């Protein structure tokens, strides 16, 4: 080991009482490095001990008590939070679960194709009734304004498919009558 | 350094993990002085040191369930303290709190001792000198120097605490000692 290597390595061991064996071996033989190590060790003695920076007992007491009360407050807050969660759990969660279940069943039925055709049929049936209601007793002609209003309402409720459903709903006879009496393109 | 019985600490930590606040309070009492000593040397300000020590212990309590007892509790605690202190120094250097550079070092150290009237004058002077020296080190070097020289931690432990590579830690320490020698030369300590 060279002196420069020792003197570079000794910096890492500053503050330590024992050097590694290879450094010790060099130190035992080299007076230059002995002087350098001694100087460094004396420097360490000048820096004092860790307890030089310790707070006194009264300060420690104050800090410990502050920390304890903060922890106590935190624990109280945690307890309140747990109680709140429990209350919410018991009150709202069953309601939400029931709602989710109903919604789930409805979506399930819709996805498997159970509900939509039924409702379409229902709507169509209802529209048929409405159209039948447009004939006044003993009157063979349809009221034009009433038909337009009916189609508008139906379209608003059922989007673009509505006109097709409505046409499906009409009998051949009613359709012919409409084609003859109105501009069907404008109506739809 | 305050001698800490690791078996007692381990036992208290186990109890504290089960929610025993008294056990944790005992840990705080056992380790408070050492933690404050580090935060004080790092920040050069006693009030900030107290605040950081408090934050460290509260954070330790909050995260105790995450401590797996694979490493020493002290190392884990110093890791929290180091992170908090380095963040504090970063904020302070960005001007969010008063900058360490803007405070005259002589008044800083003496002023900080006004909270501890029991400290003898020669010790105050020594504290002042050490704080002067440490203020001249970058935060990471300051932390490594503190943990190695004053706390007697091994480089491996320091690497774990600071989350740095072993080589980096050794380099920080070596650089700190080079600066210490220059500081001592400046003060005529080597004559």
CSV table of C-alpha atoms in Angstrom, one decimal:
chain,number,residue,atom,x,y,z
A,1,UNK,CA,0.0,0.0,0.0
A,2,UNK,CA,1.3,3.5,-0.9
A,3,UNK,CA,1.1,6.5,1.4
A,4,UNK,CA,-1.2,8.3,-0.9
A,5,UNK,CA,-3.6,5.3,-0.9
A,6,UNK,CA,-3.5,5.1,2.9
A,7,UNK,CA,-4.1,8.8,3.3
A,8,UNK,CA,-7.0,8.7,1.0
A,9,UNK,CA,-8.5,5.6,2.7
A,10,UNK,CA,-8.0,7.0,6.2
A,11,UNK,CA,-10.5,9.7,5.5
A,12,UNK,CA,-13.2,7.1,5.2
A,13,UNK,CA,-12.2,5.7,8.7
A,14,UNK,CA,-12.2,9.1,10.3
A,15,UNK,CA,-13.9,8.9,13.7
A,16,UNK,CA,-13.3,5.1,14.0
A,17,UNK,CA,-11.1,3.6,16.6
A,18,UNK,CA,-10.0,0.7,14.5
A,19,UNK,CA,-8.6,0.6,11.0
A,20,UNK,CA,-8.9,-2.4,8.7
A,21,UNK,CA,-5.9,-4.8,8.8
A,22,UNK,CA,-4.3,-3.6,5.5
A,23,UNK,CA,-4.3,0.0,6.7
A,24,UNK,CA,-3.0,-1.0,10.1
A,25,UNK,CA,-0.1,-2.9,8.6
A,26,UNK,CA,0.9,0.2,6.5
A,27,UNK,CA,0.5,2.4,9.5
A,28,UNK,CA,2.8,0.3,11.7
A,29,UNK,CA,5.6,0.7,9.2
A,30,UNK,CA,5.1,4.3,7.9
A,31,UNK,CA,5.9,7.3,10.2
A,32,UNK,CA,4.5,9.8,7.7
A,33,UNK,CA,1.2,8.2,7.7
A,34,UNK,CA,1.3,7.8,11.5
A,35,UNK,CA,1.6,11.6,11.7
A,36,UNK,CA,-1.2,12.1,9.3
A,37,UNK,CA,-3.5,9.6,11.1
A,38,UNK,CA,-2.7,11.2,14.5
A,39,UNK,CA,-3.5,14.6,13.2
A,40,UNK,CA,-6.8,13.4,11.8
A,41,UNK,CA,-7.7,11.6,15.1
A,42,UNK,CA,-7.0,14.8,17.1
A,43,UNK,CA,-9.3,16.6,14.8
A,44,UNK,CA,-12.0,14.1,15.6
A,45,UNK,CA,-11.5,14.8,19.4
A,46,UNK,CA,-12.1,18.5,18.7
A,47,UNK,CA,-15.6,17.8,17.3
A,48,UNK,CA,-17.0,16.7,20.6
A,49,UNK,CA,-19.7,14.0,21.2
A,50,UNK,CA,-23.2,13.6,19.9
A,51,UNK,CA,-24.6,14.4,23.4
A,52,UNK,CA,-23.3,17.9,23.0
A,53,UNK,CA,-26.4,18.6,21.0
A,54,UNK,CA,-28.9,16.8,23.1
A,55,UNK,CA,-31.9,18.7,24.4
A,56,UNK,CA,-32.3,18.8,28.2
A,57,UNK,CA,-34.7,16.6,30.1
A,58,UNK,CA,-37.4,19.3,30.4
A,59,UNK,CA,-37.3,19.8,26.6
A,60,UNK,CA,-37.6,16.1,26.1
A,61,UNK,CA,-40.6,15.9,28.5
A,62,UNK,CA,-42.3,18.6,26.6
A,63,UNK,CA,-41.7,17.0,23.3
A,64,UNK,CA,-42.8,13.5,24.4
A,65,UNK,CA,-46.0,15.0,25.9
A,66,UNK,CA,-46.7,16.9,22.7
A,67,UNK,CA,-46.3,13.8,20.6
A,68,UNK,CA,-48.4,11.7,22.9
A,69,UNK,CA,-51.3,14.2,22.8
A,70,UNK,CA,-51.0,14.5,19.0
A,71,UNK,CA,-51.2,10.7,18.7
A,72,UNK,CA,-54.1,10.6,21.1
A,73,UNK,CA,-56.0,13.2,18.9
A,74,UNK,CA,-55.2,11.3,15.8
A,75,UNK,CA,-56.5,8.1,17.4
A,76,UNK,CA,-59.7,9.9,18.4
A,77,UNK,CA,-60.2,11.2,14.9
A,78,UNK,CA,-59.6,7.7,13.6
A,79,UNK,CA,-62.3,6.3,16.0
A,80,UNK,CA,-64.8,8.9,14.8
A,81,UNK,CA,-64.0,8.1,11.2
A,82,UNK,CA,-64.5,4.4,11.9
A,83,UNK,CA,-67.9,5.1,13.6
A,84,UNK,CA,-68.9,7.3,10.7
A,85,UNK,CA,-68.0,4.6,8.2
A,86,UNK,CA,-69.9,2.0,10.2
A,87,UNK,CA,-73.0,4.2,10.3
A,88,UNK,CA,-72.9,4.8,6.6
A,89,UNK,CA,-72.3,1.1,6.1
A,90,UNK,CA,-75.4,0.2,8.0
A,91,UNK,CA,-77.7,2.9,6.7
A,92,UNK,CA,-76.8,3.5,3.1
A,93,UNK,CA,-75.0,0.4,1.8
A,94,UNK,CA,-78.1,-1.9,2.0
A,95,UNK,CA,-80.1,0.6,0.1
A,96,UNK,CA,-77.4,1.0,-2.5
A,97,UNK,CA,-77.0,-2.7,-2.8
A,98,UNK,CA,-80.7,-3.2,-3.4
A,99,UNK,CA,-80.7,-0.4,-6.0
A,100,UNK,CA,-77.7,-2.0,-7.7
A,101,UNK,CA,-79.4,-5.4,-7.7
A,102,UNK,CA,-82.5,-4.0,-9.3
A,103,UNK,CA,-80.5,-2.1,-11.9
A,104,UNK,CA,-78.3,-5.2,-12.5
A,105,UNK,CA,-81.4,-7.3,-13.2
A,106,UNK,CA,-82.8,-4.7,-15.5
A,107,UNK,CA,-79.5,-4.4,-17.4
A,108,UNK,CA,-79.2,-8.1,-17.5
A,109,UNK,CA,-82.6,-8.6,-19.0
A,110,UNK,CA,-81.9,-5.8,-21.5
A,111,UNK,CA,-78.6,-7.3,-22.6
A,112,UNK,CA,-80.1,-10.8,-23.0
A,113,UNK,CA,-82.8,-9.2,-25.2
A,114,UNK,CA,-85.7,-9.7,-22.8
A,115,UNK,CA,-87.0,-6.3,-22.2
A,116,UNK,CA,-86.6,-4.1,-25.3
A,117,UNK,CA,-88.8,-6.0,-27.7
A,118,UNK,CA,-91.5,-6.2,-25.1
A,119,UNK,CA,-91.5,-2.5,-24.5
A,120,UNK,CA,-91.5,-1.9,-28.3
A,121,UNK,CA,-94.5,-4.0,-28.7
A,122,UNK,CA,-96.2,-2.2,-25.8
A,123,UNK,CA,-95.4,1.1,-27.3
A,124,UNK,CA,-96.7,0.0,-30.7
A,125,UNK,CA,-99.8,-1.3,-29.1
A,126,UNK,CA,-100.3,2.0,-27.4
A,127,UNK,CA,-99.7,3.9,-30.6
A,128,UNK,CA,-102.3,1.8,-32.3
A,129,UNK,CA,-104.8,2.7,-29.7
A,130,UNK,CA,-103.9,6.4,-30.1
A,131,UNK,CA,-104.4,6.2,-33.9
A,132,UNK,CA,-107.7,4.5,-33.5
A,133,UNK,CA,-108.7,7.3,-31.1
A,134,UNK,CA,-108.1,9.8,-33.8
A,135,UNK,CA,-111.2,8.8,-35.7
A,136,UNK,CA,-114.1,10.6,-34.4
A,137,UNK,CA,-117.3,8.6,-34.0
A,138,UNK,CA,-118.9,8.2,-37.4
A,139,UNK,CA,-116.1,10.1,-39.1
A,140,UNK,CA,-114.1,8.3,-41.7
A,141,UNK,CA,-111.4,11.0,-42.1
A,142,UNK,CA,-108.4,11.6,-39.9
A,143,UNK,CA,-107.7,14.9,-38.2
A,144,UNK,CA,-104.4,16.1,-40.0
A,145,UNK,CA,-103.2,18.2,-37.0
A,146,UNK,CA,-103.8,15.3,-34.6
A,147,UNK,CA,-101.8,12.9,-36.8
A,148,UNK,CA,-98.9,15.4,-37.1
A,149,UNK,CA,-98.8,15.9,-33.3
A,150,UNK,CA,-99.0,12.2,-32.7
A,151,UNK,CA,-96.1,11.5,-35.0
A,152,UNK,CA,-94.0,14.4,-33.5
A,153,UNK,CA,-94.6,13.2,-29.9
A,154,UNK,CA,-93.8,9.6,-30.9
A,155,UNK,CA,-90.6,10.6,-32.7
A,156,UNK,CA,-89.4,12.7,-29.8
A,157,UNK,CA,-89.9,9.8,-27.4
A,158,UNK,CA,-88.6,7.1,-29.5
A,159,UNK,CA,-86.0,8.7,-31.9
A,160,UNK,CA,-85.5,7.8,-35.5
A,161,UNK,CA,-86.8,4.3,-35.2
A,162,UNK,CA,-90.2,5.6,-34.2
A,163,UNK,CA,-91.5,6.4,-37.6
A,164,UNK,CA,-90.8,2.9,-38.8
A,165,UNK,CA,-92.5,1.4,-35.8
A,166,UNK,CA,-95.5,3.7,-36.4
A,167,UNK,CA,-95.7,2.7,-40.1
A,168,UNK,CA,-95.5,-1.0,-39.1
A,169,UNK,CA,-98.3,-0.4,-36.8
A,170,UNK,CA,-100.7,1.0,-39.5
A,171,UNK,CA,-102.9,-1.3,-41.4
A,172,UNK,CA,-102.7,-1.4,-45.2
A,173,UNK,CA,-106.0,0.5,-45.3
A,174,UNK,CA,-104.8,3.3,-43.0
A,175,UNK,CA,-101.5,3.5,-44.9
A,176,UNK,CA,-103.2,3.9,-48.2
A,177,UNK,CA,-105.4,6.6,-46.8
A,178,UNK,CA,-102.4,8.5,-45.4
A,179,UNK,CA,-100.6,8.3,-48.7
A,180,UNK,CA,-103.6,9.5,-50.5
A,181,UNK,CA,-104.5,12.3,-48.2
A,182,UNK,CA,-101.1,13.6,-46.9
A,183,UNK,CA,-97.5,14.1,-48.1
A,184,UNK,CA,-96.1,11.2,-46.0
A,185,UNK,CA,-92.5,12.2,-46.6
A,186,UNK,CA,-93.1,15.6,-44.9
A,187,UNK,CA,-95.0,14.1,-42.1
A,188,UNK,CA,-92.2,11.6,-41.2
B,1,UNK,CA,-24.8,8.7,21.8
B,2,UNK,CA,-27.5,7.3,24.1
B,3,UNK,CA,-27.1,3.6,24.5
B,4,UNK,CA,-30.2,1.9,23.3
B,5,UNK,CA,-31.0,-1.7,24.2
B,6,UNK,CA,-32.1,-3.2,20.9
B,7,UNK,CA,-34.0,-6.0,22.5
B,8,UNK,CA,-36.0,-3.6,24.6
B,9,UNK,CA,-36.7,-1.5,21.5
B,10,UNK,CA,-37.8,-4.5,19.5
B,11,UNK,CA,-40.1,-5.5,22.3
B,12,UNK,CA,-41.6,-2.0,22.6
B,13,UNK,CA,-41.9,-1.8,18.8
B,14,UNK,CA,-43.9,-5.0,18.8
B,15,UNK,CA,-46.2,-3.7,21.5
B,16,UNK,CA,-46.6,-0.3,19.7
B,17,UNK,CA,-47.5,-2.1,16.5
B,18,UNK,CA,-50.3,-3.7,18.4
B,19,UNK,CA,-51.5,-0.2,19.2
B,20,UNK,CA,-49.9,0.2,22.6
B,21,UNK,CA,-49.4,4.0,22.8
B,22,UNK,CA,-47.5,3.7,26.1
B,23,UNK,CA,-44.9,1.5,24.5
B,24,UNK,CA,-44.5,4.0,21.7
B,25,UNK,CA,-44.1,6.8,24.2
B,26,UNK,CA,-41.3,4.9,25.8
B,27,UNK,CA,-39.6,4.6,22.4
B,28,UNK,CA,-40.0,8.3,21.8
B,29,UNK,CA,-38.4,9.0,25.2
B,30,UNK,CA,-35.5,6.7,24.5
B,31,UNK,CA,-34.7,8.1,21.1
B,32,UNK,CA,-35.7,11.7,21.3
B,33,UNK,CA,-32.4,13.1,22.3
B,34,UNK,CA,-30.5,11.4,19.5
B,35,UNK,CA,-33.0,12.4,16.9
B,36,UNK,CA,-33.0,16.0,18.0
B,37,UNK,CA,-29.2,16.1,18.0
B,38,UNK,CA,-29.2,15.1,14.3
B,39,UNK,CA,-32.0,17.4,13.2
B,40,UNK,CA,-30.3,20.2,15.2
B,41,UNK,CA,-26.9,19.7,13.5
B,42,UNK,CA,-28.6,19.4,10.2
B,43,UNK,CA,-30.8,22.5,10.4
B,44,UNK,CA,-28.7,24.6,12.7
B,45,UNK,CA,-31.9,25.7,14.4
B,46,UNK,CA,-33.2,24.3,17.6
B,47,UNK,CA,-36.9,25.1,17.1
B,48,UNK,CA,-36.8,23.5,13.6
B,49,UNK,CA,-35.0,20.6,15.1
B,50,UNK,CA,-37.7,20.0,17.7
B,51,UNK,CA,-40.5,20.3,15.1
B,52,UNK,CA,-38.7,17.9,12.7
B,53,UNK,CA,-38.2,15.4,15.6
B,54,UNK,CA,-41.9,15.6,16.5
B,55,UNK,CA,-42.9,15.1,12.9
B,56,UNK,CA,-40.5,12.1,12.6
B,57,UNK,CA,-42.1,10.3,15.6
B,58,UNK,CA,-45.7,11.1,14.6
B,59,UNK,CA,-44.9,9.8,11.1
B,60,UNK,CA,-43.3,6.7,12.6
B,61,UNK,CA,-46.5,6.0,14.6
B,62,UNK,CA,-48.6,6.4,11.6
B,63,UNK,CA,-46.5,4.1,9.5
B,64,UNK,CA,-45.6,1.6,12.2
B,65,UNK,CA,-47.7,-1.2,10.6
B,66,UNK,CA,-45.4,-0.9,7.5
B,67,UNK,CA,-42.2,-1.5,9.5
B,68,UNK,CA,-41.4,-5.2,9.1
B,69,UNK,CA,-38.6,-5.4,11.7
B,70,UNK,CA,-36.2,-6.7,9.1
B,71,UNK,CA,-34.0,-3.7,9.7
B,72,UNK,CA,-33.2,-1.9,13.0
B,73,UNK,CA,-36.0,0.3,14.2
B,74,UNK,CA,-33.4,3.1,14.7
B,75,UNK,CA,-32.3,2.9,11.0
B,76,UNK,CA,-36.0,3.1,10.0
B,77,UNK,CA,-36.5,6.1,12.3
B,78,UNK,CA,-33.4,7.9,11.0
B,79,UNK,CA,-34.6,7.3,7.5
B,80,UNK,CA,-37.8,9.1,8.3
B,81,UNK,CA,-35.9,11.9,10.1
B,82,UNK,CA,-33.4,12.2,7.2
B,83,UNK,CA,-36.1,12.5,4.6
B,84,UNK,CA,-38.0,15.1,6.6
B,85,UNK,CA,-34.9,17.1,7.4
B,86,UNK,CA,-33.6,17.0,3.8
B,87,UNK,CA,-37.0,18.1,2.5
B,88,UNK,CA,-37.0,20.9,5.1
B,89,UNK,CA,-33.6,22.1,4.0
B,90,UNK,CA,-34.7,22.0,0.3
B,91,UNK,CA,-37.7,24.1,1.1
B,92,UNK,CA,-35.6,26.5,3.1
B,93,UNK,CA,-33.0,26.8,0.4
B,94,UNK,CA,-35.9,27.6,-2.1
B,95,UNK,CA,-36.9,30.5,0.2
B,96,UNK,CA,-40.0,29.0,1.6
B,97,UNK,CA,-38.5,29.5,5.0
B,98,UNK,CA,-35.5,31.6,6.0
B,99,UNK,CA,-32.3,30.6,4.2
B,100,UNK,CA,-29.5,29.2,6.2
B,101,UNK,CA,-27.1,31.3,4.1
B,102,UNK,CA,-28.8,34.5,5.1
B,103,UNK,CA,-28.3,33.9,8.8
B,104,UNK,CA,-24.9,34.9,10.2
B,105,UNK,CA,-23.4,31.6,11.5
B,106,UNK,CA,-22.1,33.0,14.8
B,107,UNK,CA,-25.4,34.5,15.8
B,108,UNK,CA,-27.3,31.4,14.5
B,109,UNK,CA,-25.6,28.9,16.8
B,110,UNK,CA,-25.5,31.1,19.8
B,111,UNK,CA,-29.0,32.2,19.3
B,112,UNK,CA,-30.2,28.7,19.1
B,113,UNK,CA,-28.6,27.8,22.4
B,114,UNK,CA,-30.7,30.4,24.2
B,115,UNK,CA,-33.3,27.7,24.7
B,116,UNK,CA,-30.9,25.6,26.7
B,117,UNK,CA,-29.4,27.8,29.5
B,118,UNK,CA,-27.9,24.7,31.2
B,119,UNK,CA,-25.3,24.3,28.4
B,120,UNK,CA,-21.9,25.6,29.7
B,121,UNK,CA,-20.3,28.4,27.8
B,122,UNK,CA,-17.3,26.4,26.4
B,123,UNK,CA,-19.8,23.8,25.1
B,124,UNK,CA,-21.8,26.5,23.5
B,125,UNK,CA,-18.6,27.7,21.7
B,126,UNK,CA,-17.9,24.2,20.6
B,127,UNK,CA,-21.5,23.7,19.4
B,128,UNK,CA,-21.1,27.0,17.5
B,129,UNK,CA,-17.9,25.8,15.8
B,130,UNK,CA,-19.4,22.5,14.8
B,131,UNK,CA,-22.5,24.1,13.5
B,132,UNK,CA,-20.4,26.5,11.5
B,133,UNK,CA,-18.5,23.6,10.0
B,134,UNK,CA,-21.6,21.6,9.2
B,135,UNK,CA,-23.4,24.6,7.7
B,136,UNK,CA,-20.6,24.6,5.0
B,137,UNK,CA,-21.5,21.1,3.9
B,138,UNK,CA,-24.2,20.3,1.3
B,139,UNK,CA,-27.2,18.6,3.0
B,140,UNK,CA,-26.4,15.1,1.8
B,141,UNK,CA,-22.7,15.3,3.0
B,142,UNK,CA,-23.9,16.8,6.3
B,143,UNK,CA,-26.3,13.9,6.8
B,144,UNK,CA,-23.7,11.3,6.0
B,145,UNK,CA,-21.1,13.0,8.3
B,146,UNK,CA,-23.6,13.2,11.1
B,147,UNK,CA,-24.7,9.6,10.9
B,148,UNK,CA,-21.2,8.3,10.6
B,149,UNK,CA,-19.2,10.5,12.9
B,150,UNK,CA,-21.8,11.3,15.6
B,151,UNK,CA,-24.1,8.3,15.4
B,152,UNK,CA,-21.4,5.7,14.6
B,153,UNK,CA,-23.5,4.1,11.9
B,154,UNK,CA,-21.8,1.8,9.4
B,155,UNK,CA,-21.6,2.9,5.8
B,156,UNK,CA,-24.0,0.0,4.9
B,157,UNK,CA,-26.5,1.3,7.4
B,158,UNK,CA,-26.1,4.9,6.1
B,159,UNK,CA,-26.6,3.7,2.5
B,160,UNK,CA,-29.8,2.0,3.7
B,161,UNK,CA,-31.0,5.1,5.6
B,162,UNK,CA,-30.2,7.6,2.8
B,163,UNK,CA,-31.2,5.2,0.0
B,164,UNK,CA,-27.8,5.9,-1.7
B,165,UNK,CA,-25.2,3.5,-3.1
B,166,UNK,CA,-22.4,2.5,-0.7
B,167,UNK,CA,-19.8,4.2,-2.9
B,168,UNK,CA,-21.7,7.4,-2.9
B,169,UNK,CA,-22.0,7.4,0.8
B,170,UNK,CA,-18.3,6.8,1.2
B,171,UNK,CA,-17.5,9.6,-1.2
B,172,UNK,CA,-19.8,12.0,0.7
B,173,UNK,CA,-18.0,11.2,3.9
B,174,UNK,CA,-14.5,11.5,2.4
B,175,UNK,CA,-15.5,14.9,0.9
B,176,UNK,CA,-16.8,16.0,4.3
B,177,UNK,CA,-13.6,15.1,6.0
B,178,UNK,CA,-11.5,16.9,3.3
B,179,UNK,CA,-13.6,20.0,4.1
B,180,UNK,CA,-13.2,19.4,7.8
B,181,UNK,CA,-9.4,19.4,7.4
B,182,UNK,CA,-9.6,22.7,5.5
B,183,UNK,CA,-11.9,24.1,8.1
B,184,UNK,CA,-9.5,23.1,10.9
B,185,UNK,CA,-6.5,24.5,9.0
B,186,UNK,CA,-8.4,27.8,8.6
B,187,UNK,CA,-8.9,27.9,12.4
B,188,UNK,CA,-5.3,26.9,13.2
B,189,UNK,CA,-6.3,23.5,14.8
B,190,UNK,CA,-3.6,21.7,13.0
B,191,UNK,CA,-0.7,23.7,14.3
